[in-house]
Short mmCIF file of C-alpha atoms in Angstrom, two decimals:
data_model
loop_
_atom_site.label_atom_id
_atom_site.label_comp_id
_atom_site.label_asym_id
_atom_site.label_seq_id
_atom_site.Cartn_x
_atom_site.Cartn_y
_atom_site.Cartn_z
CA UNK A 1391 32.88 17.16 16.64
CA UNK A 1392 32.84 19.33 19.46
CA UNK A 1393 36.36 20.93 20.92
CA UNK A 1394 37.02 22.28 24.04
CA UNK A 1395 39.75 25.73 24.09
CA UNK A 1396 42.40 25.12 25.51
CA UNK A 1397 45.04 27.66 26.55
CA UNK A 1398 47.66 28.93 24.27
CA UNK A 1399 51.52 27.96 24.88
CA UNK A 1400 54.31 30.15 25.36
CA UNK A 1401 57.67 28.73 23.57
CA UNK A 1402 61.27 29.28 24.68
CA UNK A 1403 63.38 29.99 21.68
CA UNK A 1404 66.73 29.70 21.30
CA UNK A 1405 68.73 33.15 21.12
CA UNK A 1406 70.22 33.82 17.73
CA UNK A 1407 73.20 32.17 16.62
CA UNK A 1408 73.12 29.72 19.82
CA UNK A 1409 72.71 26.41 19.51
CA UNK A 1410 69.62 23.96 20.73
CA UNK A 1411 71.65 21.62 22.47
CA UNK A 1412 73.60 24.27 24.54
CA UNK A 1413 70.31 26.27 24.74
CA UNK A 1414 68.82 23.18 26.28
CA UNK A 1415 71.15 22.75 28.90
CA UNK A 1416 71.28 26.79 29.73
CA UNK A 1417 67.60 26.44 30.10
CA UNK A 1418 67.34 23.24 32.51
CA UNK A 1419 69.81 25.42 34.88
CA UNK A 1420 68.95 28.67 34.84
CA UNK A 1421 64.85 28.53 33.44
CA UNK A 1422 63.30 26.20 35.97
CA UNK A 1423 62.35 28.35 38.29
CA UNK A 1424 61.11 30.65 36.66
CA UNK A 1425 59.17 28.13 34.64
CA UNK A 1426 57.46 26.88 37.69
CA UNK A 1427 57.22 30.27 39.48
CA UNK A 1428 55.28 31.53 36.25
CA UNK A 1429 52.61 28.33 36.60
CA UNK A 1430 52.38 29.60 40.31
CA UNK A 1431 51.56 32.79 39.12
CA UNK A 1432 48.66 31.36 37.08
CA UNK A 1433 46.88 30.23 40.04
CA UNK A 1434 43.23 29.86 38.62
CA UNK A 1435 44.55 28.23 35.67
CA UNK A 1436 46.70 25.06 37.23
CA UNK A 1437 46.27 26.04 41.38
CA UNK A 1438 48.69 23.26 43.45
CA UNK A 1439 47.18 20.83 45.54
CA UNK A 1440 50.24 21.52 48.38
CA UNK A 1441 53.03 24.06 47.96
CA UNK A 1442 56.62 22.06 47.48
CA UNK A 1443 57.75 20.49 50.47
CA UNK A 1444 61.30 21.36 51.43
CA UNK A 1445 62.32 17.26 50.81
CA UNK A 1446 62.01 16.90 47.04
CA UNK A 1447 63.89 13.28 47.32
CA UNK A 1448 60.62 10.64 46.46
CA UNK A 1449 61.75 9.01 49.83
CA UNK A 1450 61.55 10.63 53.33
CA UNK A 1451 65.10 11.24 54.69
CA UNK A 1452 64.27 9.38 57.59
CA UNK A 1453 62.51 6.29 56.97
CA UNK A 1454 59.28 5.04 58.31
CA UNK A 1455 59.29 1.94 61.11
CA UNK A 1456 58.83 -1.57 59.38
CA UNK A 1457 54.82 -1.97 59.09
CA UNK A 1458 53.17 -5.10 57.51
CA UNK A 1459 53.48 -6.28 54.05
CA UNK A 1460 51.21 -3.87 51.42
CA UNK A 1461 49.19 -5.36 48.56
CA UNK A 1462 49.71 -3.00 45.05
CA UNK A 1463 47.57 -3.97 42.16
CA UNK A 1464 48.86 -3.27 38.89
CA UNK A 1465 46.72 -3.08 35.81
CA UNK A 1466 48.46 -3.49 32.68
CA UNK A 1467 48.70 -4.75 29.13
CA UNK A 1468 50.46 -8.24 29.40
CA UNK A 1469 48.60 -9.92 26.35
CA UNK A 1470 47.58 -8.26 23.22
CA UNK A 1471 48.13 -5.61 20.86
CA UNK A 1472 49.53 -2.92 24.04
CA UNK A 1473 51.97 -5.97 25.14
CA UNK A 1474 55.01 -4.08 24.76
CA UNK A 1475 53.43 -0.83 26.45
CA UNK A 1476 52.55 -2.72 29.16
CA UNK A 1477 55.73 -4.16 29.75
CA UNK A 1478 57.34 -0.81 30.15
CA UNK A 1479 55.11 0.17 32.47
CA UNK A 1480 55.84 -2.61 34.53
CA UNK A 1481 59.62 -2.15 34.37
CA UNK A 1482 59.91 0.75 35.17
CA UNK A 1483 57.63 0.06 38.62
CA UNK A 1484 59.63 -3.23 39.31
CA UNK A 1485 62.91 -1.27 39.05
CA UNK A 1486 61.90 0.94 41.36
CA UNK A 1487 61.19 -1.80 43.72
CA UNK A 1488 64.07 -3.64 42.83
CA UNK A 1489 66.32 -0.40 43.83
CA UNK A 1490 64.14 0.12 47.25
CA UNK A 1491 64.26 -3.81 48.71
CA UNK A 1492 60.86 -4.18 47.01
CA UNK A 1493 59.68 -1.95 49.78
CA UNK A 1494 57.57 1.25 49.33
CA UNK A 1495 57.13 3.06 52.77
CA UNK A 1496 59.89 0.87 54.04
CA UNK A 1497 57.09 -1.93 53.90
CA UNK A 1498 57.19 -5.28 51.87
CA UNK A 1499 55.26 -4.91 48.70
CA UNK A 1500 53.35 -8.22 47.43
CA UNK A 1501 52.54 -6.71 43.74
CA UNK A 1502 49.31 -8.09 41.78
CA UNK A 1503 49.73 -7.90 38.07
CA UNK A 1504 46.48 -8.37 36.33
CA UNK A 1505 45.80 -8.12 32.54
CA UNK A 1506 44.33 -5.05 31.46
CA UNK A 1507 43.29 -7.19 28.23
CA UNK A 1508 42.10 -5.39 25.15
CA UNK A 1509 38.67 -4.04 25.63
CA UNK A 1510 37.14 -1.44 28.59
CA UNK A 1511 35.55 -4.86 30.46
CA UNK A 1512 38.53 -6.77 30.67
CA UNK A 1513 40.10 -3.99 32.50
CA UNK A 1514 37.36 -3.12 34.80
CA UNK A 1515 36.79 -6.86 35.44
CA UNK A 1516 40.37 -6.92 36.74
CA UNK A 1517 39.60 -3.67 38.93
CA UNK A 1518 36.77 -5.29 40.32
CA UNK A 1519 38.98 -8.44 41.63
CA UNK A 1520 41.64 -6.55 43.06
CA UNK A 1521 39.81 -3.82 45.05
CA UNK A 1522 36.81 -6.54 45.98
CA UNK A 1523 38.47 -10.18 46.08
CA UNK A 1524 42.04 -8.90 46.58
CA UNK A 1525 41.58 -6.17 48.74
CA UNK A 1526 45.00 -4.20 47.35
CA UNK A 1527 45.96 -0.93 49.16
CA UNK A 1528 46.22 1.15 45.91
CA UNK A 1529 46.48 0.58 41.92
CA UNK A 1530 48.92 1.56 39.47
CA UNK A 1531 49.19 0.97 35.55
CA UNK A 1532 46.38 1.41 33.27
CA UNK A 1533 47.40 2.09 29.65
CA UNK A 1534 43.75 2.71 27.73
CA UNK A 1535 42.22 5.90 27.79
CA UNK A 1536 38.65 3.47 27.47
CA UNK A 1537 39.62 1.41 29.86
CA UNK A 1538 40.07 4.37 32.74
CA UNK A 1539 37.01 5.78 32.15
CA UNK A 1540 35.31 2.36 32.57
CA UNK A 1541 36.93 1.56 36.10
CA UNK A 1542 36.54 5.37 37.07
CA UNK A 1543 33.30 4.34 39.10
CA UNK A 1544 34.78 0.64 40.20
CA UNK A 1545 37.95 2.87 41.92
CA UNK A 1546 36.04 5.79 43.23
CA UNK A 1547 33.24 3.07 45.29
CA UNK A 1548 36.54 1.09 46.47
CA UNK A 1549 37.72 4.48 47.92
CA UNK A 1550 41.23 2.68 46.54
CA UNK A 1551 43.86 5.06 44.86
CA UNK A 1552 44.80 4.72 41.77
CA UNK A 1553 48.09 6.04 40.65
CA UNK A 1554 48.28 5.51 36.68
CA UNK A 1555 51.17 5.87 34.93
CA UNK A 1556 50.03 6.60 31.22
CA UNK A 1557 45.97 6.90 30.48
CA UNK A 1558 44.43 10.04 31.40
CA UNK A 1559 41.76 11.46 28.69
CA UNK A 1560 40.51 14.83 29.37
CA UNK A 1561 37.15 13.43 30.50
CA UNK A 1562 38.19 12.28 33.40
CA UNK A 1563 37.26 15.29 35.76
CA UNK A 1564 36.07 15.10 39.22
CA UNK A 1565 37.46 11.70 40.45
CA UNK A 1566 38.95 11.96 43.91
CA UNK A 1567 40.96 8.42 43.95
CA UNK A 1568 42.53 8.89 40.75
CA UNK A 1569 46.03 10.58 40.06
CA UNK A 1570 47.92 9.92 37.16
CA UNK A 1571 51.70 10.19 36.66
CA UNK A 1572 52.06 10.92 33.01
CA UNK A 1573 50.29 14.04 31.26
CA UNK A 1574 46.36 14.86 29.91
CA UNK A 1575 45.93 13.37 26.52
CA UNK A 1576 45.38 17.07 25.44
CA UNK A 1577 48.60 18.43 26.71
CA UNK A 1578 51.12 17.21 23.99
CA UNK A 1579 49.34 18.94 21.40
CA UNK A 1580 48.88 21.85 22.96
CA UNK A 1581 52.44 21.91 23.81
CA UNK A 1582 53.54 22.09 20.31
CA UNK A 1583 50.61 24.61 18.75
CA UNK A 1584 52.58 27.77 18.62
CA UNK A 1585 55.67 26.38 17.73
CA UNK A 1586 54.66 24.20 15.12
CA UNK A 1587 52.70 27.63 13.94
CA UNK A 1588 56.02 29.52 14.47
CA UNK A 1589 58.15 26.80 12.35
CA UNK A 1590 54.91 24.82 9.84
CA UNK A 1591 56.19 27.08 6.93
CA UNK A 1592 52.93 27.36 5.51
CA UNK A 1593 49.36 25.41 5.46
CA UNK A 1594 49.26 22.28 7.86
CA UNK A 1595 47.50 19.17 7.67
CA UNK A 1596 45.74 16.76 10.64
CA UNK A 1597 45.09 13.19 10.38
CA UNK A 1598 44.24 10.76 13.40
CA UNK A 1599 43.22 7.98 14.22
CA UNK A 1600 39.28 7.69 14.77
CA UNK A 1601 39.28 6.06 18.21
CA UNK A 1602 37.74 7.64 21.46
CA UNK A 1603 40.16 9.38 23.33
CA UNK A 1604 42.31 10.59 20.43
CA UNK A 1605 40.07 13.81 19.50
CA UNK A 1606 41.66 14.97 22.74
CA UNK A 1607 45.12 14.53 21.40
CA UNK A 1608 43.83 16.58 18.18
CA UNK A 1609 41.56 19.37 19.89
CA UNK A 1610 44.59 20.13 22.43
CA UNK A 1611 46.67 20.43 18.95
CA UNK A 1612 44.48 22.66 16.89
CA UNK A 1613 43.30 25.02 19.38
CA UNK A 1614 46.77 26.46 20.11
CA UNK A 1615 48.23 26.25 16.59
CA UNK A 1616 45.09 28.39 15.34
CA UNK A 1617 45.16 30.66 18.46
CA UNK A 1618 48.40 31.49 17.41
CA UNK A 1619 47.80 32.38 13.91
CA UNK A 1620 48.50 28.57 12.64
CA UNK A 1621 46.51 27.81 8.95
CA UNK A 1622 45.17 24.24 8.78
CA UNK A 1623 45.73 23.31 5.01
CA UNK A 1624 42.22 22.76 3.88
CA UNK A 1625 40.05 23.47 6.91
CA UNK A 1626 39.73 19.65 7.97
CA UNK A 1627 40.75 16.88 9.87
CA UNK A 1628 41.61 14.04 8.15
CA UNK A 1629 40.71 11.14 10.47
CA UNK A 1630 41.15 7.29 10.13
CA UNK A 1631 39.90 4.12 10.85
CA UNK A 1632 41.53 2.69 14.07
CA UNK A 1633 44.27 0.35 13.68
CA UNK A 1634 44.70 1.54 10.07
CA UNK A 1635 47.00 -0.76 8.32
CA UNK A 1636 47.20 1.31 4.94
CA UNK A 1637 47.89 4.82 4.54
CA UNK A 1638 48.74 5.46 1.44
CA UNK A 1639 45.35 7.30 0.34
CA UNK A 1640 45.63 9.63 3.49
CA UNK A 1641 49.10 10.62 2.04
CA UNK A 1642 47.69 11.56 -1.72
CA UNK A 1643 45.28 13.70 0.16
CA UNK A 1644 47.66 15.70 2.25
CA UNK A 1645 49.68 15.90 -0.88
CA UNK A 1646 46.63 17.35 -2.83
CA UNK A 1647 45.74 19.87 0.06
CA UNK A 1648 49.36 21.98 -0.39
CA UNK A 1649 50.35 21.18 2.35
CA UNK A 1650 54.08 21.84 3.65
CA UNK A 1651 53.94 20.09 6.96
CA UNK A 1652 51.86 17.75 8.84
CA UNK A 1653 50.42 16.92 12.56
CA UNK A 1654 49.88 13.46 13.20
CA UNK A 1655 48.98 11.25 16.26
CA UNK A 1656 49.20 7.33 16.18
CA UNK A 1657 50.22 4.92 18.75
CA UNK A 1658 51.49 1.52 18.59
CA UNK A 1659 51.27 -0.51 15.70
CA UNK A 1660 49.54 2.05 13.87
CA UNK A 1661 52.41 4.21 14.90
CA UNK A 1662 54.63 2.07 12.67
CA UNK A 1663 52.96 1.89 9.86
CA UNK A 1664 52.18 5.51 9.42
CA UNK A 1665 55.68 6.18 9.95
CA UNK A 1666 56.80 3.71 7.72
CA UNK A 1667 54.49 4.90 4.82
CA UNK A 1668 54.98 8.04 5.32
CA UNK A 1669 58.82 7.52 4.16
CA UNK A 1670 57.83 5.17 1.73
CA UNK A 1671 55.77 8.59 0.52
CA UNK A 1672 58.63 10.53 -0.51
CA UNK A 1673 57.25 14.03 0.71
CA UNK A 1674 59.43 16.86 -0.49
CA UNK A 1675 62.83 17.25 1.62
CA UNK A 1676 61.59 19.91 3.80
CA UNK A 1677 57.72 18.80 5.08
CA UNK A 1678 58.19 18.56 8.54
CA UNK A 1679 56.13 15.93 10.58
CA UNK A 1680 55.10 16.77 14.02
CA UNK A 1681 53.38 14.79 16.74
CA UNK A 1682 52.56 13.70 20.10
CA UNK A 1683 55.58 11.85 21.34
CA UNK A 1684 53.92 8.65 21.21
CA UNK A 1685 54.39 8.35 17.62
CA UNK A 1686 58.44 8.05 17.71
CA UNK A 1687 58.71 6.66 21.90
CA UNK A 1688 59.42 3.74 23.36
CA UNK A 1689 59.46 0.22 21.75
CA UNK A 1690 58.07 1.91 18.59
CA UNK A 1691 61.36 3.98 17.40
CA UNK A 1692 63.42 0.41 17.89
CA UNK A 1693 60.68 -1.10 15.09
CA UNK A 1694 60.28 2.47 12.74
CA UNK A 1695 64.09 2.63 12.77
CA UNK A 1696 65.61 5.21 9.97
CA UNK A 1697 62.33 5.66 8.91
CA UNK A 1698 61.49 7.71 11.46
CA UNK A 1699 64.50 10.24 11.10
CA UNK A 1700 63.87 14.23 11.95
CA UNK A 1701 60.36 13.74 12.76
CA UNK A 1702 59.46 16.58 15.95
CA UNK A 1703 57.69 15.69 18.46
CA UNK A 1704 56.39 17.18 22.14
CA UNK A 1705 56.72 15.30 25.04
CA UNK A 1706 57.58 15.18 29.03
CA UNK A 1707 60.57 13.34 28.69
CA UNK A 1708 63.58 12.53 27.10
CA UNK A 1709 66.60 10.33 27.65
CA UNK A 1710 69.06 13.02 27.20
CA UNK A 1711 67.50 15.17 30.00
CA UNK A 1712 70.57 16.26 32.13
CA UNK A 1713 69.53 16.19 35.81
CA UNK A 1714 70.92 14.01 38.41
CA UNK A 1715 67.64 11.90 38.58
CA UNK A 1716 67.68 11.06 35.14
CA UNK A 1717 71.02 10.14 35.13
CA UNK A 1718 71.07 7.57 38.16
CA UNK A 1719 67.52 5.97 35.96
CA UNK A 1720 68.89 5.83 33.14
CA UNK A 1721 71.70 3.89 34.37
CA UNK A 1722 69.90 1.76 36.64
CA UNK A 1723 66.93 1.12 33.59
CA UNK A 1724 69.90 -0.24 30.86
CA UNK A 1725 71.54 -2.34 33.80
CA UNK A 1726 68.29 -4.24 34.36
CA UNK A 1727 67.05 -4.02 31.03
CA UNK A 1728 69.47 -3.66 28.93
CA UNK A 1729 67.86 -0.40 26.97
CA UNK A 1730 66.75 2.85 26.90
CA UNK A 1731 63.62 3.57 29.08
CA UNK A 1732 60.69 5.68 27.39
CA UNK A 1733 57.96 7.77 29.37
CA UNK A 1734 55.94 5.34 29.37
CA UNK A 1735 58.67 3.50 32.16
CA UNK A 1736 59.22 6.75 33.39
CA UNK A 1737 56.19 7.62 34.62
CA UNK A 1738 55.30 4.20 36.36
CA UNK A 1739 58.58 4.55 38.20
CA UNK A 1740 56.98 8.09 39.44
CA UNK A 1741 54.30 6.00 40.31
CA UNK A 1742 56.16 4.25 42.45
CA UNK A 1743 57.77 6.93 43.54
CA UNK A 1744 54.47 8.58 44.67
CA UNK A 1745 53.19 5.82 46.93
CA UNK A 1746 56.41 4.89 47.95
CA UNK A 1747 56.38 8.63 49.97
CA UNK A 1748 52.67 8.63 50.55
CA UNK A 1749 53.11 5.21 52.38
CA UNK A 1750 55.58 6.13 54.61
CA UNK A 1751 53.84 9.55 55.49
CA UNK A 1752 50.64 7.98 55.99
CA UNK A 1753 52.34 4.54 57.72
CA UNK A 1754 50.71 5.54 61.11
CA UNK A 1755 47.56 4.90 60.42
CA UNK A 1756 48.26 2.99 56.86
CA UNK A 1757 44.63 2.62 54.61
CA UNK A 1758 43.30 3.47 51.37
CA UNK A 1759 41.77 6.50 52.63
CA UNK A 1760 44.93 7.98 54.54
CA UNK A 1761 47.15 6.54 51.73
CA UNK A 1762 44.68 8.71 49.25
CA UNK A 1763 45.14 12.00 51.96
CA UNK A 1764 48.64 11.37 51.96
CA UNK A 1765 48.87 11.11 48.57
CA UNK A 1766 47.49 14.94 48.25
CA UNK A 1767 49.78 16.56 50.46
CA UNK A 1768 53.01 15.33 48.46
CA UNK A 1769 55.31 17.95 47.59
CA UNK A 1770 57.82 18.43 44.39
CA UNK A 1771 58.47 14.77 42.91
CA UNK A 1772 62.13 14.53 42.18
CA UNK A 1773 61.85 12.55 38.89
CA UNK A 1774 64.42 11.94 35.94
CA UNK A 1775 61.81 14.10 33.65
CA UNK A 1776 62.37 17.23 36.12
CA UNK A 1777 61.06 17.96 39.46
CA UNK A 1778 56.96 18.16 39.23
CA UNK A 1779 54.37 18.02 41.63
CA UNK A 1780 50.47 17.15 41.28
CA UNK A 1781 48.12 19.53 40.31
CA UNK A 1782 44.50 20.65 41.43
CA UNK A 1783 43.16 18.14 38.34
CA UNK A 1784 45.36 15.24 40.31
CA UNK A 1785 48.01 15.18 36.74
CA UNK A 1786 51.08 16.53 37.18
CA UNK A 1787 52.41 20.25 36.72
CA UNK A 1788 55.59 19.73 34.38
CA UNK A 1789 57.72 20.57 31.56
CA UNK A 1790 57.36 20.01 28.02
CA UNK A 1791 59.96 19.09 25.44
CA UNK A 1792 60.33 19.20 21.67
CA UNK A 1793 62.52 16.36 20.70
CA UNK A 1794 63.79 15.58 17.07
CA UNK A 1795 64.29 12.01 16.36
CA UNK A 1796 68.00 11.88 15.06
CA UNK A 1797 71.02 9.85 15.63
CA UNK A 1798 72.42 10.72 19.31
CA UNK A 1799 75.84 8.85 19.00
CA UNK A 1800 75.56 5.47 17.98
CA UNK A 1801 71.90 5.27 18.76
CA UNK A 1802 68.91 6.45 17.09
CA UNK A 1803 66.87 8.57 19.62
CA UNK A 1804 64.41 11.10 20.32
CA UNK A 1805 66.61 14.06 20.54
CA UNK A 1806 65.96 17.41 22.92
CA UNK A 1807 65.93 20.30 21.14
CA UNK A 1808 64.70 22.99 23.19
CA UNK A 1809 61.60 23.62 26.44
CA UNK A 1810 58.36 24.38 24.95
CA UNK A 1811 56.18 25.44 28.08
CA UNK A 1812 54.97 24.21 31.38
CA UNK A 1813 51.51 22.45 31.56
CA UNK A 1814 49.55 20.86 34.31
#
């Protein structure tokens, strides 16, 4: 299989004899800028699509004059084996309308929810009705990397934004009416190449899931953990049928490889039961397992439970993120849903976020095309993962965590345990 480079990672480690957590919040005060003024510097490698506009609020501070009513379509899992993915995503965009007078732009929003279903056709099916019959202003959602690519040509003759909040494989090049809000499917892995090389202990071992889309999650992985001197135990990846129920001959193999750590990416159900196994297992007492945050986020930790305790993982947000955004949404997520919210809500509240600013700068002449303009010339997002802004690829420029799943009070959680880089 062939793998695209991708550009090594720089890690922030802790100084000696300080610890992560106070690290952590040292860094969210004092490194930002410099995080973001050393991704400027990189120019050819992530250029901006607009510098940061001196309002980084993700509403104007003076609103826009009523207009009429706006039709959104949302795309998401509300059947199926992505049910629960799909109803974070919509959360987390119907509390951000329920905090703004269901209004985005300072217009009334009639929102469209229609089932992304479980295969690429059911999804572009519902594309077709709500940019054709339905005649919706912009689209948000989309959870499959399959189904994103198959609408890609649907959105782009529609000249109809999209604004998705979680799939975004590393295919997807060129299109000029689709942004997403959550990361490149590449980007987690790559985050955590040079410090899983700097912390693996000795040979490592890759196993995935066999399903388009997730070779990206893999090649974005094993690029910077070799670039930086990483040894893949073996030579290989190990790779799986999809929706692999049984995974106990994938864990005799890692064993037989000598081994002393592991990176893994699963999703979902499959998510579950690898993490589940893997305990089951018994690997020695200090075999680290790394990953793509999807494998410990969201509604799959509550299921996984202990089982998933001091497994690493990279992502673009955490709970326990201390910035004023992130405090008023995490509040305002376990008031209306009684829990913790995961990136996957996260990032469709951006989404929100985005048009709800795009609107209202565009609300003179409000269409799909102006909306998609406006939409480009947005500034720093002020979001509860840290302040980010779009990038030339139309995926946002942002920071990346390492999180340890461990017990954060009361409550099992993903755990931040230091900054890892800044991708976009």
């Amino acid at each position: 299989m062939a793998v695209e480079r991708s550009v090594g990672v720089e890690v922030f480690s802790p100084p000696q004899g300080a610890g992560e957590e106070k690290y952590v919040s040292h860094l969210n005060r004092r490194q930002a800028l410099r995080l973001f003024a050393a991704a400027g510097v990189a120019g050819a490698a992530a250029p901006l699509l607009s510098a940061c506009s001196d309002n980084s609020s993700t509403t104007s501070n003076t609103a826009p004059p009523p207009g009429p009513p706006v039709k959104i379509g949302m795309i998401v899992p509300l059947t199926g084996s992505r049910k629960d993915l799909g109803n974070e995503m919509d959360n987390g965009f119907q509390l951000y309308l329920k905090l703004h007078d269901n209004k985005l732009g300072n217009r009334e929003v009639q929102l469209l929810k229609v089932d992304e279903g479980e295969t690429p056709d059911i999804g572009k099916a519902a594309a077709e009705k709500l940019t054709k019959e339905d005649r919706v202003l912009a689209l948000t959602g989309v959870a499959s990397a399959a189904t994103i690519m198959a609408i890609r040509d649907t959105v782009e003759t529609a000249a109809v934004p999209l604004v998705g909040s979680n799939a975004s494989p590393t295919a997807l090049q060129g299109a000029n009416y689709i942004w997403r809000t959550s990361f490149v499917a590449n980007e987690p892995g790559q985050a955590l190449g040079k410090w899983a090389a700097d912390n693996a202990g000795g040979p490592l071992a890759i196993v995935a899931s066999d399903y388009p889309g997730d070779d990206d999650e893999v090649a974005g992985f094993r690029d910077a953990f070799v670039s930086a001197n990483g040894t893949i135990a073996g030579n290989a990846i190990k790779w799986t049928p999809f929706q692999q129920k049984d995974f106990s001959q994938v864990f005799q193999q890692v064993k037989n490889s000598g081994a002393t750590s592991m990176f893994a990416f699963y999703a979902g159900a499959s998510a579950i039961d690898f993490v589940k196994q893997f305990k089951a297992a018994k690997f020695p007492g200090n075999f680290k397992l790394i990953a793509p945050g999807s494998l410990t986020e969201g509604y799959v930790l509550k299921q996984q439970g202990a089982d998933a305790k001091d497994i690493y993982t990279a992502m673009n947000y955490s709970p326990d993120l201390d910035n004023a955004a992130n405090r008023r949404f995490i509040a305002d997520y376990q008031k209306a849903y009684g829990t913790i919210p995961s990136t996957y809500a996260m990032a469709s509240y951006d989404a929100a976020a985005v048009l709800d600013k795009a609107i209202g700068d565009a609300s003179r002449s409000l269409d799909s095309f102006s909306l998609n303009a406006a939409i480009g010339k947005l500034g720093q997002i002020d979001s509860p993962r840290g302040g980010w802004q779009f990038s030339q690829n139309r995926t946002p420029l942002q920071r990346w965590y390492l999180r340890q799943v461990r017990m954060d009070g009361a409550l099992l959680s993903n755990v931040l345990t230091a900054e890892l880089t800044t991708l976009g």
